Amino acid sequence: MWGTKFFHQLPPIEGVEIAFAGRSNVGKSSLLNAITGRKALARTSNTPGRTKELNFFRPEKEPTLVICDMPGYGYAKASKKEVAAWNELILDYLRGRPNLRRVYVLIDSRHGLKPNDTEVMTTLDKAAVNYQVVLTKVDKTKLSDLNKVIDKVRLGLKKRPAAHPEILLTSSDKKIGIKRLRAEMQLLAEGF
């Protein structure tokens, strides 16, 4: 079980941290593997909710950057007590990491914003943590449907104080948007 009593087990606060959050089965592990160019850095699974802890990676090409893979939300088969403990750990992480530059909130482009996505964004707004929406699996969405999702997400971000206004489009399978996301992360690592 996680929570504040285990917060001391997180890596030391150093370098620039970037975190990835998203509903279970949004393609977070696949995206992390595509970004880092390593096929098995983050474990992918057909079973949603596999990531149940904060996992930290340091890319070889950018040693000042630390990537945090946060547990998926919204589907994991877990008890209410486990879910409450995960939420406590995540809130502690968000509040307690002054080097956290941005959280990328992954949204499946086939489904758009769901209530638990907006809950996460509200938490990030309250914690004053900068975040940016990344639409995943854009290769699996018709262009007309994708444009509707982009419009709805853009509208949903308008009044959110901690949200970055630009929405990134990605596909791990087709490598769409991967270079752009890497470039954004590089800028954050360099302090821009």
PDB file of C-alpha atoms in Angstrom:
ATOM      1  CA  MET A   1       0.000   0.000   0.000  1.00  0.00           C
ATOM      2  CA  TRP A   2       1.273   3.463  -0.875  1.00  0.00           C
ATOM      3  CA  GLY A   3       0.665   6.854   0.650  1.00  0.00           C
ATOM      4  CA  THR A   4       2.498   9.585   2.522  1.00  0.00           C
ATOM      5  CA  LYS A   5       4.411   7.080   4.614  1.00  0.00           C
ATOM      6  CA  PHE A   6       6.062   5.810   1.406  1.00  0.00           C
ATOM      7  CA  PHE A   7       6.689   9.243  -0.119  1.00  0.00           C
ATOM      8  CA  HIS A   8      10.277   9.128   1.178  1.00  0.00           C
ATOM      9  CA  GLN A   9      10.909   6.212  -1.221  1.00  0.00           C
ATOM     10  CA  LEU A  10      10.654   8.475  -4.267  1.00  0.00           C
ATOM     11  CA  PRO A  11      13.904   9.368  -6.005  1.00  0.00           C
ATOM     12  CA  PRO A  12      15.761  12.475  -4.824  1.00  0.00           C
ATOM     13  CA  ILE A  13      14.511  15.787  -6.192  1.00  0.00           C
ATOM     14  CA  GLU A  14      17.013  16.571  -8.937  1.00  0.00           C
ATOM     15  CA  GLY A  15      16.915  17.530 -12.582  1.00  0.00           C
ATOM     16  CA  VAL A  16      13.688  18.343 -14.397  1.00  0.00           C
ATOM     17  CA  GLU A  17      10.732  15.996 -13.983  1.00  0.00           C
ATOM     18  CA  ILE A  18       7.974  15.428 -16.482  1.00  0.00           C
ATOM     19  CA  ALA A  19       5.080  13.121 -15.659  1.00  0.00           C
ATOM     20  CA  PHE A  20       2.648  11.186 -17.831  1.00  0.00           C
ATOM     21  CA  ALA A  21      -0.889  10.583 -16.613  1.00  0.00           C
ATOM     22  CA  GLY A  22      -3.917   9.076 -18.308  1.00  0.00           C
ATOM     23  CA  ARG A  23      -6.809   6.691 -18.038  1.00  0.00           C
ATOM     24  CA  SER A  24      -6.005   3.028 -18.003  1.00  0.00           C
ATOM     25  CA  ASN A  25      -5.609   1.703 -21.542  1.00  0.00           C
ATOM     26  CA  VAL A  26      -4.910   5.145 -23.064  1.00  0.00           C
ATOM     27  CA  GLY A  27      -1.597   3.957 -24.533  1.00  0.00           C
ATOM     28  CA  LYS A  28       0.714   5.539 -21.954  1.00  0.00           C
ATOM     29  CA  SER A  29       3.268   2.726 -21.866  1.00  0.00           C
ATOM     30  CA  SER A  30       3.402   2.510 -25.654  1.00  0.00           C
ATOM     31  CA  LEU A  31       3.907   6.267 -25.893  1.00  0.00           C
ATOM     32  CA  LEU A  32       6.694   6.225 -23.296  1.00  0.00           C
ATOM     33  CA  ASN A  33       8.415   3.429 -25.200  1.00  0.00           C
ATOM     34  CA  ALA A  34       8.087   5.367 -28.480  1.00  0.00           C
ATOM     35  CA  ILE A  35       9.437   8.580 -26.920  1.00  0.00           C
ATOM     36  CA  THR A  36      12.454   6.877 -25.385  1.00  0.00           C
ATOM     37  CA  GLY A  37      13.063   4.592 -28.367  1.00  0.00           C
ATOM     38  CA  ARG A  38      13.105   1.547 -26.102  1.00  0.00           C
ATOM     39  CA  LYS A  39      10.621  -1.229 -26.742  1.00  0.00           C
ATOM     40  CA  ALA A  40      10.262  -2.484 -23.189  1.00  0.00           C
ATOM     41  CA  LEU A  41      11.035   0.467 -20.939  1.00  0.00           C
ATOM     42  CA  ALA A  42       7.413   0.719 -19.857  1.00  0.00           C
ATOM     43  CA  ARG A  43       5.502  -2.551 -19.842  1.00  0.00           C
ATOM     44  CA  THR A  44       2.544  -2.666 -22.168  1.00  0.00           C
ATOM     45  CA  SER A  45      -0.404  -4.912 -21.485  1.00  0.00           C
ATOM     46  CA  ASN A  46      -3.823  -5.779 -22.826  1.00  0.00           C
ATOM     47  CA  THR A  47      -5.053  -5.619 -19.236  1.00  0.00           C
ATOM     48  CA  PRO A  48      -5.815  -2.029 -18.193  1.00  0.00           C
ATOM     49  CA  GLY A  49      -4.527  -0.752 -14.854  1.00  0.00           C
ATOM     50  CA  ARG A  50      -1.178  -2.584 -14.779  1.00  0.00           C
ATOM     51  CA  THR A  51       0.837   0.442 -13.635  1.00  0.00           C
ATOM     52  CA  LYS A  52       0.101   0.694  -9.916  1.00  0.00           C
ATOM     53  CA  GLU A  53       2.984   2.827  -8.732  1.00  0.00           C
ATOM     54  CA  LEU A  54       5.035   5.816  -9.749  1.00  0.00           C
ATOM     55  CA  ASN A  55       7.791   4.633 -12.102  1.00  0.00           C
ATOM     56  CA  PHE A  56      10.761   6.894 -12.834  1.00  0.00           C
ATOM     57  CA  PHE A  57      12.999   6.795 -15.918  1.00  0.00           C
ATOM     58  CA  ARG A  58      16.013   8.843 -16.906  1.00  0.00           C
ATOM     59  CA  PRO A  59      16.512   8.965 -20.689  1.00  0.00           C
ATOM     60  CA  GLU A  60      20.071   8.174 -21.764  1.00  0.00           C
ATOM     61  CA  LYS A  61      20.183  11.094 -24.230  1.00  0.00           C
ATOM     62  CA  GLU A  62      18.959  13.643 -21.672  1.00  0.00           C
ATOM     63  CA  PRO A  63      20.414  12.848 -18.237  1.00  0.00           C
ATOM     64  CA  THR A  64      18.967  16.002 -16.620  1.00  0.00           C
ATOM     65  CA  LEU A  65      15.421  14.833 -17.398  1.00  0.00           C
ATOM     66  CA  VAL A  66      13.412  12.456 -15.224  1.00  0.00           C
ATOM     67  CA  ILE A  67      10.183  10.938 -16.565  1.00  0.00           C
ATOM     68  CA  CYS A  68       7.496   9.756 -14.160  1.00  0.00           C
ATOM     69  CA  ASP A  69       4.983   7.178 -15.365  1.00  0.00           C
ATOM     70  CA  MET A  70       1.948   7.640 -13.135  1.00  0.00           C
ATOM     71  CA  PRO A  71      -0.661   4.935 -12.498  1.00  0.00           C
ATOM     72  CA  GLY A  72      -3.560   4.873 -14.929  1.00  0.00           C
ATOM     73  CA  TYR A  73      -6.874   6.035 -13.582  1.00  0.00           C
ATOM     74  CA  GLY A  74     -10.454   5.076 -14.248  1.00  0.00           C
ATOM     75  CA  TYR A  75     -10.436   1.335 -14.771  1.00  0.00           C
ATOM     76  CA  ALA A  76      -7.966  -0.520 -12.566  1.00  0.00           C
ATOM     77  CA  LYS A  77      -9.420  -3.544 -10.838  1.00  0.00           C
ATOM     78  CA  ALA A  78      -8.546  -2.587  -7.297  1.00  0.00           C
ATOM     79  CA  SER A  79     -10.237  -2.147  -3.960  1.00  0.00           C
ATOM     80  CA  LYS A  80     -11.449   1.283  -2.858  1.00  0.00           C
ATOM     81  CA  LYS A  81      -8.681   1.264  -0.260  1.00  0.00           C
ATOM     82  CA  GLU A  82      -6.016   0.718  -2.963  1.00  0.00           C
ATOM     83  CA  VAL A  83      -7.489   3.419  -5.199  1.00  0.00           C
ATOM     84  CA  ALA A  84      -7.557   5.864  -2.253  1.00  0.00           C
ATOM     85  CA  ALA A  85      -3.910   5.060  -1.504  1.00  0.00           C
ATOM     86  CA  TRP A  86      -2.918   5.636  -5.153  1.00  0.00           C
ATOM     87  CA  ASN A  87      -4.762   8.958  -5.146  1.00  0.00           C
ATOM     88  CA  GLU A  88      -3.006   9.987  -1.936  1.00  0.00           C
ATOM     89  CA  LEU A  89       0.399   9.113  -3.387  1.00  0.00           C
ATOM     90  CA  ILE A  90      -0.322  11.005  -6.608  1.00  0.00           C
ATOM     91  CA  LEU A  91      -1.486  14.112  -4.741  1.00  0.00           C
ATOM     92  CA  ASP A  92       1.606  13.955  -2.526  1.00  0.00           C
ATOM     93  CA  TYR A  93       3.763  13.589  -5.602  1.00  0.00           C
ATOM     94  CA  LEU A  94       2.156  16.575  -7.340  1.00  0.00           C
ATOM     95  CA  ARG A  95       2.457  18.773  -4.256  1.00  0.00           C
ATOM     96  CA  GLY A  96       5.911  17.645  -3.222  1.00  0.00           C
ATOM     97  CA  ARG A  97       7.998  17.830  -6.400  1.00  0.00           C
ATOM     98  CA  PRO A  98       9.164  21.415  -7.033  1.00  0.00           C
ATOM     99  CA  ASN A  99      11.152  20.191 -10.056  1.00  0.00           C
ATOM    100  CA  LEU A 100       8.006  18.852 -11.792  1.00  0.00           C
ATOM    101  CA  ARG A 101       7.751  21.049 -14.897  1.00  0.00           C
ATOM    102  CA  ARG A 102       4.774  19.501 -16.650  1.00  0.00           C
ATOM    103  CA  VAL A 103       2.290  16.650 -16.538  1.00  0.00           C
ATOM    104  CA  TYR A 104       1.227  15.322 -19.904  1.00  0.00           C
ATOM    105  CA  VAL A 105      -2.408  14.225 -19.592  1.00  0.00           C
ATOM    106  CA  LEU A 106      -3.055  11.542 -22.192  1.00  0.00           C
ATOM    107  CA  ILE A 107      -6.523  11.356 -23.743  1.00  0.00           C
ATOM    108  CA  ASP A 108      -7.570   8.603 -26.152  1.00  0.00           C
ATOM    109  CA  SER A 109      -8.573  10.419 -29.351  1.00  0.00           C
ATOM    110  CA  ARG A 110     -11.269   7.808 -30.022  1.00  0.00           C
ATOM    111  CA  HIS A 111     -13.118   8.693 -26.816  1.00  0.00           C
ATOM    112  CA  GLY A 112     -12.238  12.308 -25.958  1.00  0.00           C
ATOM    113  CA  LEU A 113     -12.500  13.792 -22.477  1.00  0.00           C
ATOM    114  CA  LYS A 114     -14.158  11.627 -19.853  1.00  0.00           C
ATOM    115  CA  PRO A 115     -15.279  12.737 -16.372  1.00  0.00           C
ATOM    116  CA  ASN A 116     -12.205  11.210 -14.703  1.00  0.00           C
ATOM    117  CA  ASP A 117      -9.954  13.185 -17.106  1.00  0.00           C
ATOM    118  CA  THR A 118     -11.584  16.434 -16.036  1.00  0.00           C
ATOM    119  CA  GLU A 119     -11.218  15.392 -12.374  1.00  0.00           C
ATOM    120  CA  VAL A 120      -7.484  14.915 -12.907  1.00  0.00           C
ATOM    121  CA  MET A 121      -7.215  18.291 -14.637  1.00  0.00           C
ATOM    122  CA  THR A 122      -9.094  19.924 -11.751  1.00  0.00           C
ATOM    123  CA  THR A 123      -6.620  18.334  -9.313  1.00  0.00           C
ATOM    124  CA  LEU A 124      -3.717  19.666 -11.387  1.00  0.00           C
ATOM    125  CA  ASP A 125      -5.310  23.142 -11.506  1.00  0.00           C
ATOM    126  CA  LYS A 126      -5.751  23.139  -7.713  1.00  0.00           C
ATOM    127  CA  ALA A 127      -2.167  21.952  -7.203  1.00  0.00           C
ATOM    128  CA  ALA A 128      -0.982  24.639  -9.689  1.00  0.00           C
ATOM    129  CA  VAL A 129       0.881  22.021 -11.723  1.00  0.00           C
ATOM    130  CA  ASN A 130       1.348  22.869 -15.407  1.00  0.00           C
ATOM    131  CA  TYR A 131      -0.145  20.236 -17.698  1.00  0.00           C
ATOM    132  CA  GLN A 132      -0.687  19.642 -21.386  1.00  0.00           C
ATOM    133  CA  VAL A 133      -3.164  17.366 -23.149  1.00  0.00           C
ATOM    134  CA  VAL A 134      -1.762  14.748 -25.504  1.00  0.00           C
ATOM    135  CA  LEU A 135      -4.276  12.964 -27.720  1.00  0.00           C
ATOM    136  CA  THR A 136      -3.171   9.371 -28.315  1.00  0.00           C
ATOM    137  CA  LYS A 137      -4.038   6.838 -31.003  1.00  0.00           C
ATOM    138  CA  VAL A 138      -4.831   9.540 -33.587  1.00  0.00           C
ATOM    139  CA  ASP A 139      -4.148   7.027 -36.358  1.00  0.00           C
ATOM    140  CA  LYS A 140      -7.180   5.051 -35.211  1.00  0.00           C
ATOM    141  CA  THR A 141      -9.577   8.024 -35.398  1.00  0.00           C
ATOM    142  CA  LYS A 142     -11.314   9.389 -38.509  1.00  0.00           C
ATOM    143  CA  LEU A 143     -10.194  12.935 -39.291  1.00  0.00           C
ATOM    144  CA  SER A 144     -13.702  14.375 -38.891  1.00  0.00           C
ATOM    145  CA  ASP A 145     -14.083  12.680 -35.487  1.00  0.00           C
ATOM    146  CA  LEU A 146     -10.585  13.774 -34.463  1.00  0.00           C
ATOM    147  CA  ASN A 147     -11.396  17.403 -35.270  1.00  0.00           C
ATOM    148  CA  LYS A 148     -14.529  17.195 -33.099  1.00  0.00           C
ATOM    149  CA  VAL A 149     -12.511  15.758 -30.199  1.00  0.00           C
ATOM    150  CA  ILE A 150      -9.856  18.477 -30.595  1.00  0.00           C
ATOM    151  CA  ASP A 151     -12.552  21.178 -30.536  1.00  0.00           C
ATOM    152  CA  LYS A 152     -14.182  19.720 -27.401  1.00  0.00           C
ATOM    153  CA  VAL A 153     -10.838  19.369 -25.610  1.00  0.00           C
ATOM    154  CA  ARG A 154      -9.823  22.907 -26.610  1.00  0.00           C
ATOM    155  CA  LEU A 155     -13.122  24.215 -25.252  1.00  0.00           C
ATOM    156  CA  GLY A 156     -12.651  22.195 -22.049  1.00  0.00           C
ATOM    157  CA  LEU A 157      -9.181  23.703 -21.491  1.00  0.00           C
ATOM    158  CA  LYS A 158     -10.156  27.357 -21.972  1.00  0.00           C
ATOM    159  CA  LYS A 159     -10.893  28.172 -18.335  1.00  0.00           C
ATOM    160  CA  ARG A 160      -8.288  25.930 -16.768  1.00  0.00           C
ATOM    161  CA  PRO A 161      -5.518  27.990 -15.171  1.00  0.00           C
ATOM    162  CA  ALA A 162      -2.744  25.370 -15.208  1.00  0.00           C
ATOM    163  CA  ALA A 163      -3.436  23.988 -18.706  1.00  0.00           C
ATOM    164  CA  HIS A 164      -1.023  24.566 -21.562  1.00  0.00           C
ATOM    165  CA  PRO A 165      -3.178  25.752 -24.494  1.00  0.00           C
ATOM    166  CA  GLU A 166      -1.617  23.582 -27.209  1.00  0.00           C
ATOM    167  CA  ILE A 167      -2.909  20.035 -27.718  1.00  0.00           C
ATOM    168  CA  LEU A 168      -0.396  17.494 -28.987  1.00  0.00           C
ATOM    169  CA  LEU A 169      -1.457  14.691 -31.374  1.00  0.00           C
ATOM    170  CA  THR A 170       0.332  11.338 -31.203  1.00  0.00           C
ATOM    171  CA  SER A 171       0.323   7.762 -32.393  1.00  0.00           C
ATOM    172  CA  SER A 172       2.824   5.307 -30.957  1.00  0.00           C
ATOM    173  CA  ASP A 173       2.207   2.817 -33.772  1.00  0.00           C
ATOM    174  CA  LYS A 174       2.677   5.293 -36.646  1.00  0.00           C
ATOM    175  CA  LYS A 175       5.184   7.509 -34.771  1.00  0.00           C
ATOM    176  CA  ILE A 176       2.943  10.545 -35.311  1.00  0.00           C
ATOM    177  CA  GLY A 177       3.895  13.471 -33.073  1.00  0.00           C
ATOM    178  CA  ILE A 178       6.697  11.606 -31.297  1.00  0.00           C
ATOM    179  CA  LYS A 179       9.468  13.957 -32.506  1.00  0.00           C
ATOM    180  CA  ARG A 180       7.363  16.968 -31.556  1.00  0.00           C
ATOM    181  CA  LEU A 181       6.723  15.617 -28.059  1.00  0.00           C
ATOM    182  CA  ARG A 182      10.430  14.850 -27.609  1.00  0.00           C
ATOM    183  CA  ALA A 183      11.267  18.413 -28.689  1.00  0.00           C
ATOM    184  CA  GLU A 184       8.785  19.833 -26.151  1.00  0.00           C
ATOM    185  CA  MET A 185      10.316  17.697 -23.427  1.00  0.00           C
ATOM    186  CA  GLN A 186      13.812  18.834 -24.449  1.00  0.00           C
ATOM    187  CA  LEU A 187      12.760  22.484 -24.123  1.00  0.00           C
ATOM    188  CA  LEU A 188      11.375  21.806 -20.662  1.00  0.00           C
ATOM    189  CA  ALA A 189      14.599  20.037 -19.679  1.00  0.00           C
ATOM    190  CA  GLU A 190      16.594  23.060 -20.842  1.00  0.00           C
ATOM    191  CA  GLY A 191      14.440  25.382 -18.770  1.00  0.00           C
ATOM    192  CA  PHE A 192      12.443  27.136 -21.482  1.00  0.00           C
TER     193      PHE A 192
END
